[in-house]
Short mmCIF file of C-alpha atoms in Angstrom, two decimals:
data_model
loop_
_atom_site.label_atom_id
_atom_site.label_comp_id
_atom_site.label_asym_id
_atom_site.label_seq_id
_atom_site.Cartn_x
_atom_site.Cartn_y
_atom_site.Cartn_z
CA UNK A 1 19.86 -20.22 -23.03
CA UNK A 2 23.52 -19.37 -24.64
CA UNK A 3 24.82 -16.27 -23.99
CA UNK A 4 25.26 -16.12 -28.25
CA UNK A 5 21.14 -16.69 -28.13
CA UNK A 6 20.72 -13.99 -25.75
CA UNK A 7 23.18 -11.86 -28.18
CA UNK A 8 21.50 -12.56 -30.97
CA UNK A 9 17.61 -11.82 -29.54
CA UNK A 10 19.06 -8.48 -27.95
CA UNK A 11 20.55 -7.46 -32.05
CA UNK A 12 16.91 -8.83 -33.36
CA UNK A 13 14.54 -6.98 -31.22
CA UNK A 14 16.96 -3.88 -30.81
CA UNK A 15 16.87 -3.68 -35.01
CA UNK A 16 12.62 -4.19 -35.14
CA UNK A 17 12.21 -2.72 -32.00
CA UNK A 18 14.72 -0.24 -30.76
CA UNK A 19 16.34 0.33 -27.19
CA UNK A 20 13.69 0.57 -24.94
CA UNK A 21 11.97 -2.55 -26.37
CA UNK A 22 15.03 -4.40 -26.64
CA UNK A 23 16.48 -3.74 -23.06
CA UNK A 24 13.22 -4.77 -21.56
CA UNK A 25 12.61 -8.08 -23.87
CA UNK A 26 16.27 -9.14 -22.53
CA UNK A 27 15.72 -8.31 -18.90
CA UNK A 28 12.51 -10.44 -19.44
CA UNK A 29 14.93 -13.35 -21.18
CA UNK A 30 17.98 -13.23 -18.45
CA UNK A 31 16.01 -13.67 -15.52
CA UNK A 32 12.82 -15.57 -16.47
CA UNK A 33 9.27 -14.45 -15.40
CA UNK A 34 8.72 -10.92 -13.57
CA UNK A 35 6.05 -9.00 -12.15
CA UNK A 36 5.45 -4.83 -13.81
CA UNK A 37 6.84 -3.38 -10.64
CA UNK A 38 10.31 -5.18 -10.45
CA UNK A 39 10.90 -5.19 -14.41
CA UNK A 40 10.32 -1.21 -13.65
CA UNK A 41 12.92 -1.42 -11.15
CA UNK A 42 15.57 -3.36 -12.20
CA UNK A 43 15.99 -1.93 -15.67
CA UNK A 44 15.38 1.74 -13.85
CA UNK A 45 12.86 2.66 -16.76
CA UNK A 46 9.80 4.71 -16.38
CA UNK A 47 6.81 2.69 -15.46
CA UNK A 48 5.06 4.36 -18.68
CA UNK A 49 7.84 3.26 -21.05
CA UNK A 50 8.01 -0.23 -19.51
CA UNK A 51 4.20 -0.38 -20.56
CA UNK A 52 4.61 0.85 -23.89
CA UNK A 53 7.53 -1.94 -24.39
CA UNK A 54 5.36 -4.67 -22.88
CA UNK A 55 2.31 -3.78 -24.67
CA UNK A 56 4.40 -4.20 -28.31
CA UNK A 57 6.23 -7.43 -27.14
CA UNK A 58 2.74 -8.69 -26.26
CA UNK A 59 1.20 -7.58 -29.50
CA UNK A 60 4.15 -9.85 -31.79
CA UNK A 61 3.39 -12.68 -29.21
CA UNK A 62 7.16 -12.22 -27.43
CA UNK A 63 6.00 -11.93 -24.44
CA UNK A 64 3.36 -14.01 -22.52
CA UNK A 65 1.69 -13.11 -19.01
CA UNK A 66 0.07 -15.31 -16.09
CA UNK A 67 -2.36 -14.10 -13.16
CA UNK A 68 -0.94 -15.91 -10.16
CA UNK A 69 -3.23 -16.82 -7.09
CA UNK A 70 -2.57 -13.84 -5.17
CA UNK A 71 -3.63 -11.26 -8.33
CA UNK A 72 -0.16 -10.36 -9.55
CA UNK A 73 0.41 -10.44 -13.01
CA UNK A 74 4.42 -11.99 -14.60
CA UNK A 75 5.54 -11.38 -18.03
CA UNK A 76 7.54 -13.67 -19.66
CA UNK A 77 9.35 -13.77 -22.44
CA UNK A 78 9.12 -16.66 -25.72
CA UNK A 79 13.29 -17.04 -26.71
CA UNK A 80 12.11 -19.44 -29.55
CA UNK A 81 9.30 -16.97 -30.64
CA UNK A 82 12.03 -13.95 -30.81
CA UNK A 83 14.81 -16.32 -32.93
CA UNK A 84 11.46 -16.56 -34.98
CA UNK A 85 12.27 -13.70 -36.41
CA UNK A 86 15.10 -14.66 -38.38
CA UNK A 87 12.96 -16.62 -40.36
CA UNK A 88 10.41 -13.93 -41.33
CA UNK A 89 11.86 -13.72 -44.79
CA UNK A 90 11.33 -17.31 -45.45
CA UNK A 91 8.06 -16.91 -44.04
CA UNK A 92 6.75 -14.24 -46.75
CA UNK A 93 8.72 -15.58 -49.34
CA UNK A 94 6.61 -19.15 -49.25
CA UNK A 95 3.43 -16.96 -49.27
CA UNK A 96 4.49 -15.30 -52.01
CA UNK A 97 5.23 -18.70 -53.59
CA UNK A 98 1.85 -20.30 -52.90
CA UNK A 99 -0.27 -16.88 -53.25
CA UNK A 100 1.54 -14.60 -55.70
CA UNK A 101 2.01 -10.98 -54.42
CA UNK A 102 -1.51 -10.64 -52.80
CA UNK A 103 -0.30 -13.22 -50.59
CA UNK A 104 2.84 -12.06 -49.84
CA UNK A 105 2.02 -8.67 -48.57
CA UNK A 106 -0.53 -10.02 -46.95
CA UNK A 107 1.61 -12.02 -44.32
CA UNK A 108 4.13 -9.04 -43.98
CA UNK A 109 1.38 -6.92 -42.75
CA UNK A 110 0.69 -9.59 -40.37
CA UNK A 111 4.54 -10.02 -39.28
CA UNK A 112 5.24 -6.42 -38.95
CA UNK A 113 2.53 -5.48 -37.11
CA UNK A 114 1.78 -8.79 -34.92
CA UNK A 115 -2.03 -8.63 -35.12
CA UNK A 116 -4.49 -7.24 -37.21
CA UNK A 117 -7.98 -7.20 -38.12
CA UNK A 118 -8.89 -8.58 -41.69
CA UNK A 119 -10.58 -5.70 -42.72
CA UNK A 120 -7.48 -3.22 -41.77
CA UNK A 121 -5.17 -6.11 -43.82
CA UNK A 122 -7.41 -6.33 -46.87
CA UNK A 123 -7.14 -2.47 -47.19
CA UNK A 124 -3.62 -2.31 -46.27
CA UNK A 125 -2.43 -4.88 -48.90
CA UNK A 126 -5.08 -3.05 -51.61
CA UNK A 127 -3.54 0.32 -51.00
CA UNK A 128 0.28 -1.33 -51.28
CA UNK A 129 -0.77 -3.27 -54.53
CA UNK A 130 -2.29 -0.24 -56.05
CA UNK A 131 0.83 1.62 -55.26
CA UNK A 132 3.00 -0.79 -57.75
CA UNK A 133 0.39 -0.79 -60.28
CA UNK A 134 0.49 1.59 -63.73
CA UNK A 135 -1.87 4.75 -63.52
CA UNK A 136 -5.26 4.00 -63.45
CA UNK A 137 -4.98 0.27 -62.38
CA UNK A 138 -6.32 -0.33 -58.85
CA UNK A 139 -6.58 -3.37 -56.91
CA UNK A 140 -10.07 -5.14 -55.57
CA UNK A 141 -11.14 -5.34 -51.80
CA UNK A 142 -12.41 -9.05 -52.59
CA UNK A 143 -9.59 -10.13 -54.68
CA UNK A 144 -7.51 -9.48 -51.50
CA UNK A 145 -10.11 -11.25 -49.50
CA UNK A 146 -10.11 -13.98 -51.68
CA UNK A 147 -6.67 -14.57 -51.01
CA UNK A 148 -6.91 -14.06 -47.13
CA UNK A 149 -9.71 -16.90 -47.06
CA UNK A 150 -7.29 -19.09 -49.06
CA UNK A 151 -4.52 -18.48 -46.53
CA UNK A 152 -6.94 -19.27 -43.89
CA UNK A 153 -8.26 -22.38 -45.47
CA UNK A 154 -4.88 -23.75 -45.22
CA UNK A 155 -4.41 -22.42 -41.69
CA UNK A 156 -1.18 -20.06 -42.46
CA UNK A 157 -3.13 -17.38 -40.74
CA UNK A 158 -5.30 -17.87 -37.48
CA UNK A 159 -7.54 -15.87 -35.19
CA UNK A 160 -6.22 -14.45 -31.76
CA UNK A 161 -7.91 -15.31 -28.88
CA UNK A 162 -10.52 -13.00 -27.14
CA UNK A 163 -11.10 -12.23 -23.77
CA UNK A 164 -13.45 -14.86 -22.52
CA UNK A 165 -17.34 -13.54 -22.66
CA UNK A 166 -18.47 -14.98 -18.75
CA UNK A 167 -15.07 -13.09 -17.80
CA UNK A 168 -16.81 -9.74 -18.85
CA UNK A 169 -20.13 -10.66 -17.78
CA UNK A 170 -18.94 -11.79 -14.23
CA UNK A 171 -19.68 -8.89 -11.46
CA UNK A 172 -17.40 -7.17 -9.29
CA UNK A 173 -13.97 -5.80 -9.73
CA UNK A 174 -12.10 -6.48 -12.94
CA UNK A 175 -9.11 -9.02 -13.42
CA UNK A 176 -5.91 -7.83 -13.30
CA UNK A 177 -5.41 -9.54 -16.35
CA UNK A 178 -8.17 -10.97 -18.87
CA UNK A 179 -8.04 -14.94 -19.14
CA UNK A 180 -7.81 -15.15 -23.93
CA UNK A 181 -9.86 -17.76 -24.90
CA UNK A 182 -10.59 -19.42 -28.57
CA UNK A 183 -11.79 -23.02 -29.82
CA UNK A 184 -10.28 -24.72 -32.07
CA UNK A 185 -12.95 -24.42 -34.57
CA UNK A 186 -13.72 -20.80 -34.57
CA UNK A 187 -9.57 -20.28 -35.11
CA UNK A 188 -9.81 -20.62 -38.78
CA UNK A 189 -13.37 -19.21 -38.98
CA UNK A 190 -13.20 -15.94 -41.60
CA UNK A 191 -16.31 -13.08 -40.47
CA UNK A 192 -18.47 -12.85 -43.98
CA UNK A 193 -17.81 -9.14 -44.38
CA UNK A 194 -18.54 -7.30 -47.28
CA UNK A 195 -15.46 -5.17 -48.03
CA UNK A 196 -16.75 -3.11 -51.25
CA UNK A 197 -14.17 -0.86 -52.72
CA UNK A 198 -10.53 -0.52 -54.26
CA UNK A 199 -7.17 0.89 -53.41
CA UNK A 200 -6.11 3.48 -53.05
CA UNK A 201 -2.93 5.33 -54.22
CA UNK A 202 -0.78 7.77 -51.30
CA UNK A 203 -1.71 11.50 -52.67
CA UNK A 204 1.75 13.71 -52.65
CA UNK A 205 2.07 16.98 -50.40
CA UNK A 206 0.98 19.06 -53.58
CA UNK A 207 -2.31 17.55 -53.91
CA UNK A 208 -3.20 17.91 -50.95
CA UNK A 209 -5.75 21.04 -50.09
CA UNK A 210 -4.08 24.28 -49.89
CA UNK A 211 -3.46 26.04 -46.70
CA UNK A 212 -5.16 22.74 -44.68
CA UNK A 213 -2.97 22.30 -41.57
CA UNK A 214 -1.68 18.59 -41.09
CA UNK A 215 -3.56 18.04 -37.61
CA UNK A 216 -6.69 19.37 -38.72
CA UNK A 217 -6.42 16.73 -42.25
CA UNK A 218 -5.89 13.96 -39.70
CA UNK A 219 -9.41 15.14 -37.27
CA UNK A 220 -11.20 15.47 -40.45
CA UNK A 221 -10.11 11.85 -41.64
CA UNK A 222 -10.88 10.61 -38.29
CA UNK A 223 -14.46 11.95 -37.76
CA UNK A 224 -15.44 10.53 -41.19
CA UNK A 225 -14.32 7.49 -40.39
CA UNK A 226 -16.45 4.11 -40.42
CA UNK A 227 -17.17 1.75 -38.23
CA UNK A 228 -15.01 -1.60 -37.86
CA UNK A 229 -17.25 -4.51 -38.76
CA UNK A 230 -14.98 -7.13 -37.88
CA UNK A 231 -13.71 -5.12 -34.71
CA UNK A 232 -12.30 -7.07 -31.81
CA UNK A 233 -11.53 -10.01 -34.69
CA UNK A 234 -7.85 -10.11 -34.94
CA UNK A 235 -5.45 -12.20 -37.13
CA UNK A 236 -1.82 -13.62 -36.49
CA UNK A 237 0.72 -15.31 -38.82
CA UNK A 238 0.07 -18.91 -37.91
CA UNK A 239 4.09 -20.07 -37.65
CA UNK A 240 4.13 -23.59 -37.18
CA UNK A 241 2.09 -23.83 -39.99
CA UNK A 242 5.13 -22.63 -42.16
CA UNK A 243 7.34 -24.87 -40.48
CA UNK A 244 4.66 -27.61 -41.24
CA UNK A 245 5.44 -26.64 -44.97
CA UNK A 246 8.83 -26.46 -44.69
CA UNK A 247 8.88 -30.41 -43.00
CA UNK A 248 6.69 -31.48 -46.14
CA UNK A 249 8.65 -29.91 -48.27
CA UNK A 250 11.88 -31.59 -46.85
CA UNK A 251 10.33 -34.82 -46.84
CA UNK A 252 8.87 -34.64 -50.52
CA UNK A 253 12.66 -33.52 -51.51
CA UNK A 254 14.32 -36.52 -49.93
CA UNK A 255 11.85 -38.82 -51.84
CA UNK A 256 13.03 -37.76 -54.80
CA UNK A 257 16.62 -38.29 -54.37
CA UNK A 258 16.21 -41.60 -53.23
CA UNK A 259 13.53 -42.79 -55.89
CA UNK A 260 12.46 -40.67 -58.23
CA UNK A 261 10.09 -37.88 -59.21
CA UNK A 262 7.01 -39.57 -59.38
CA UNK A 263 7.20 -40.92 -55.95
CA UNK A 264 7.74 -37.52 -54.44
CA UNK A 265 5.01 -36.47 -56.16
CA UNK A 266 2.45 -39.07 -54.59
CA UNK A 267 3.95 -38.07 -51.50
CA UNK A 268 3.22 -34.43 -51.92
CA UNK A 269 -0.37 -35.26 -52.63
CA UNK A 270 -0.59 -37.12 -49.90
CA UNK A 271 1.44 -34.91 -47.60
CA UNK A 272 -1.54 -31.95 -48.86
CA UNK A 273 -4.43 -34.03 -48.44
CA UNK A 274 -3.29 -34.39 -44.67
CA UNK A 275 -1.88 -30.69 -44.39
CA UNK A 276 -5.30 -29.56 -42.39
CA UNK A 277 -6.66 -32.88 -40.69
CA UNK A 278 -2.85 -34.00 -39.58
CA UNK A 279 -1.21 -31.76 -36.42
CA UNK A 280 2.12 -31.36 -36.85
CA UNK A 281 2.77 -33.08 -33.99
CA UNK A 282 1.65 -36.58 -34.89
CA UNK A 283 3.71 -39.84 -35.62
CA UNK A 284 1.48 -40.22 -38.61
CA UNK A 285 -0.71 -38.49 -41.13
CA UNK A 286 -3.96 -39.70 -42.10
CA UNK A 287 -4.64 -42.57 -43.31
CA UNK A 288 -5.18 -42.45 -47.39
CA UNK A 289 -6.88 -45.24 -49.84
CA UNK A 290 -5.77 -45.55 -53.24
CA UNK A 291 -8.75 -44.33 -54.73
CA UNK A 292 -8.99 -40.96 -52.74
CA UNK A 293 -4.66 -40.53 -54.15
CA UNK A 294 -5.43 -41.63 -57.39
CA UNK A 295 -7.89 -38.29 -57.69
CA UNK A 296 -6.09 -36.17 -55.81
CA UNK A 297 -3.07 -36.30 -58.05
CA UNK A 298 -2.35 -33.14 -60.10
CA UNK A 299 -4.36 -32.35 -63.17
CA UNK A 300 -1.95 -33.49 -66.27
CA UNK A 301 -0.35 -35.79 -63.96
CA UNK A 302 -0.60 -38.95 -66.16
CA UNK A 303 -0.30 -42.45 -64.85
CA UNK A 304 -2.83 -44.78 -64.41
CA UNK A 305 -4.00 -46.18 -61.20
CA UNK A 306 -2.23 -49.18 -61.50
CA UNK A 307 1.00 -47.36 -61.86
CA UNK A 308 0.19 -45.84 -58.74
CA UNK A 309 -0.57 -49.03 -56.78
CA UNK A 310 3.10 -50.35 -57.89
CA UNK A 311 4.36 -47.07 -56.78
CA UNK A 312 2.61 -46.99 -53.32
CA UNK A 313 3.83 -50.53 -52.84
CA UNK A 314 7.26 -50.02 -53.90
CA UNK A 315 7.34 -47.07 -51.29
CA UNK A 316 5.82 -49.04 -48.58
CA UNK A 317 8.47 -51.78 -48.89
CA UNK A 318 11.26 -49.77 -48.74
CA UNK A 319 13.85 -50.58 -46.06
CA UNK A 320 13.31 -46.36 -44.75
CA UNK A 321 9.99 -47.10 -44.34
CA UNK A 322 8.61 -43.29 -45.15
CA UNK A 323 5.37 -44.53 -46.42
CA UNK A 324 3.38 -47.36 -44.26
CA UNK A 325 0.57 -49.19 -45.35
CA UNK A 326 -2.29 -49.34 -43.00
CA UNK A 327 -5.04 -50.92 -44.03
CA UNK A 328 -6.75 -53.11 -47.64
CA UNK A 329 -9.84 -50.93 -48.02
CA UNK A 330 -10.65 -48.40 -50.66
CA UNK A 331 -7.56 -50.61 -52.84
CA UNK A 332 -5.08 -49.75 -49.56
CA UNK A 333 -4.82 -47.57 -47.28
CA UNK A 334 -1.23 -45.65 -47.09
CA UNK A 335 -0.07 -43.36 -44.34
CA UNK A 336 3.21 -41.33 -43.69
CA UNK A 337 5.33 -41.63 -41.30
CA UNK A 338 6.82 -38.09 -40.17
CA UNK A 339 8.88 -39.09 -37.00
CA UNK A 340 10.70 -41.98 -39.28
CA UNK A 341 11.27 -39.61 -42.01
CA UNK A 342 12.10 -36.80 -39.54
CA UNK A 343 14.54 -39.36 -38.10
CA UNK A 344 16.09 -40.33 -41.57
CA UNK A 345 16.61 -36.78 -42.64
CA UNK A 346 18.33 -35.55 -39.00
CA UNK A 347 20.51 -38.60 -39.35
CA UNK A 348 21.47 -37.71 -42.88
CA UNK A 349 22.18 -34.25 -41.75
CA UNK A 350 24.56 -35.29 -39.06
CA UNK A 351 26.65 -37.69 -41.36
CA UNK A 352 27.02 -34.76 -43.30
CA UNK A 353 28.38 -32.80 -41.00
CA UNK A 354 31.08 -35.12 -39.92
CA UNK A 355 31.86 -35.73 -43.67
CA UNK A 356 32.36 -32.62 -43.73
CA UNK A 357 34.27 -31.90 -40.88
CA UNK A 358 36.47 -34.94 -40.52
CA UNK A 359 36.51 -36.62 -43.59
CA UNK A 360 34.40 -39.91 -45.45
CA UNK A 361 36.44 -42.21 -42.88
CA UNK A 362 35.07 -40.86 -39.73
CA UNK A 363 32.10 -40.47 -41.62
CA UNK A 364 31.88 -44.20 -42.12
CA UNK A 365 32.88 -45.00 -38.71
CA UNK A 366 30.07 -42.68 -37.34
CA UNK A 367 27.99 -44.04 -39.48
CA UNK A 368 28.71 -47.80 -37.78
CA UNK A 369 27.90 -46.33 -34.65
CA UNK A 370 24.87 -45.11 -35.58
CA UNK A 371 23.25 -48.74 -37.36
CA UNK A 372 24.67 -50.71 -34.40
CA UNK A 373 24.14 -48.51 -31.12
CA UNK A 374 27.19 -49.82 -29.02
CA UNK A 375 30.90 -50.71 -30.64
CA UNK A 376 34.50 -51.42 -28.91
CA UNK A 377 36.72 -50.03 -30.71
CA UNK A 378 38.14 -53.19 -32.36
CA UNK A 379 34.72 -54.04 -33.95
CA UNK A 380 35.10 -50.34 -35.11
CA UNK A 381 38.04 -51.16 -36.66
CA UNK A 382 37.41 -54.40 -38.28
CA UNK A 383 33.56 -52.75 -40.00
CA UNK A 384 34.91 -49.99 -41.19
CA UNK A 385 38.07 -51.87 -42.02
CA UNK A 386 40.38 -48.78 -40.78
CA UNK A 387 44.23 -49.39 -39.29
CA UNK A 388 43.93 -49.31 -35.64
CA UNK A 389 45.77 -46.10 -35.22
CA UNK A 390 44.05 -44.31 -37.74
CA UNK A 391 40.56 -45.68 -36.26
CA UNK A 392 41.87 -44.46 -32.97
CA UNK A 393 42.71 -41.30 -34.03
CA UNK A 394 39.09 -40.36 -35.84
CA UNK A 395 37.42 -41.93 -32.35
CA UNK A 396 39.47 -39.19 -30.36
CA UNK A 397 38.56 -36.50 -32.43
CA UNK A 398 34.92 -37.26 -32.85
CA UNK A 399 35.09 -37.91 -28.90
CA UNK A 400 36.34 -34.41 -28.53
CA UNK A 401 34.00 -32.72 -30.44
CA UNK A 402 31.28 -34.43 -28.87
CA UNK A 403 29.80 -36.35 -31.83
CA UNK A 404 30.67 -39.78 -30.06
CA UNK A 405 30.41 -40.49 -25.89
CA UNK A 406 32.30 -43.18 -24.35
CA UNK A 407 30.72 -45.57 -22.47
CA UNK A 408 33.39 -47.60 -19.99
CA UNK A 409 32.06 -51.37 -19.19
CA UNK A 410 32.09 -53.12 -15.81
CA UNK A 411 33.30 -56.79 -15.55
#
């Protein structure tokens, strides 16, 4: 990792986190995996602080921990999970932009405080909502629940994993550590609870009873207090989901500039009918027939379905290759394929940036390099049809700046 990286995770966690949190999440990031004892050591910070820190990296999913052989326990901590962060914005802004304000809040409260129950969330968001609303306007438990199974449908939230139920009901001494556990089908799974009530708005210091001390308000509010019925269920933004969106909505985007709306339309159908079957990993999504496209478009979306077989052809025979076709049943079946499109957009990217940064020539030239793998440098010139000096010149710099390698032949 940079030393900029390490800069930049120390200013992130210091500003969410403060001191303590920060100067033990980059101890944990400078020198890799650590037991309690020597974290407590080398950052000469009370064992009871160092708990506290780990215990709120853990929570945000910053820090991981393993049980080695001999029973001691390492922390270690996630540098791509903490640059996450940066992100967070974009993260509750797309809710907001799928799921209106209910949704919104709804994975803030999950971001800010790293895990939560749903029942805790749906009153959290109810109270918020109610706050912004005119006198005498509240906001429904199950409207808020409604939206939290929607985000769960789609798999932007998730369930945590729980400690692993033959770990608790094995005798003997307990694990230093408990072993999490959860399958893959119980990760979207949302409790049936029956959350029955409204929000409720924050009551200022004047209406408040008179002459009730603070501390004995809070004992009283805490006696009265129900039980959890989805306690021990707890719920975490599910990020690569979000990046999942952001990819489709990259790919949909460069459809449309090279062909036109339509056409990134189909593919945003078919990118959402694959959103939950299709991990984000794979070469491929689905594969789609006509048929199940052709009624899957958007409501109002008027072509016919032979339109849309001239379209799906016209996008399967294109030289990128973004949409293959895999099969003849069902009127054809279509898939996408995200590592040639992820290819195709990376490579766009980069010609940008040398256009950019050294001009359309070297663009052109690095370009040529690209389509054709290996080139001396006078089949540079003579493509790109560039004086040798100036061709020379562009090489050097893109050599220097590391866009370009040189490879040196043996006779």
């Amino acid at each position: 990792m940079t030393q900029a990286e390490i800069k930049l995770c120390s200013l992130l966690l210091q500003e969410h986190f403060g001191e303590i949190v920060e100067k033990i999440g980059v101890h944990l990031i400078r020198t890799g995996s650590q037991p309690l004892r020597v974290i407590v050591h080398d950052t000469k910070t009370s064992l009871d602080q160092v708990k506290k820190a780990l215990c709120v990296l853990i929570q945000h999913n910053l820090v991981t921990y393993q049980v080695h052989r001999r029973g001691t326990v390492e922390y270690e901590a996630q540098c791509s999970r903490v640059l996450r962060m940066l992100r967070y914005p974009r993260y509750i802004y797309t809710a907001k932009t799928l799921y209106s304000d209910t949704g919104e809040l709804i994975v803030e409260e999950l971001l800010l405080n790293g895990k939560m129950t749903m029942s805790a969330l749906v009153k959290r968001v109810a109270d918020r909502l109610t706050e912004t609303m005119e006198d005498g306007k509240t906001m429904d438990y199950a409207e808020v629940s409604s939206t939290f199974v929607r985000l769960a449908d789609t798999h932007f939230v998730q369930r945590c994993p729980l400690v692993s139920p033959a770990e608790n009901a094995e005798p003997g001494p307990p694990q230093p550590a408990p072993t999490l556990v959860i399958s893959e089908k119980d990760m979207y799974l949302v409790p049936k609870l029956s959350l029955i009530g409204k929000g409720k708005r924050r009551r200022s210091s004047e209406e408040d009873a008179p002459g009730e001390p603070k501390a004995k308000r809070l004992k009283h509010s805490a006696d009265n207090k129900e039980p959890i019925p989805d306690d021990g269920i707890y719920w975490q933004a599910n990020l690569d989901r979000f990046h999942q969106h952001f990819r489709d909505q990259a790919i949909v985007s460069a459809v449309a500039n090279r062909m036109d709306q339509t056409s990134s339309e189909i593919v945003r159908t078919m990118l959402r009918m694959s959103e939950i079957t299709t991990p984000s990993s794979a070469p491929f999504t689905q594969p789609l027939s006509s048929n199940e496209i052709f009624r899957s478009l958007p409501t109002g979306y008027n072509i016919s379905k032979q339109v849309l077989d001239q379209y799906l052809t016209l996008l399967a025979d294109d030289p990128l290759q973004f949409v293959g076709k895999s099969g003849d049943s069902g009127g054809g079946t279509y898939v996408i394929n995200l590592h040639k499109v992820l290819g195709s957009l990376a490579t766009a990217t980069l010609e940008s940036v040398v256009q950019e940064r050294f001009g359309s020539r070297c663009a052109r030239i690095f370009r040529l390099v690209l389509q054709k793998k290996h080139l001396e440098q006078k089949q540079v010139e003579d493509f790109a049809m560039i004086p040798a000096k100036e061709a020379k010149d562009m090489l050097y710099k893109m050599l220097s700046e590391n866009f370009i390698l040189l490879q040196v032949g043996w006779k």
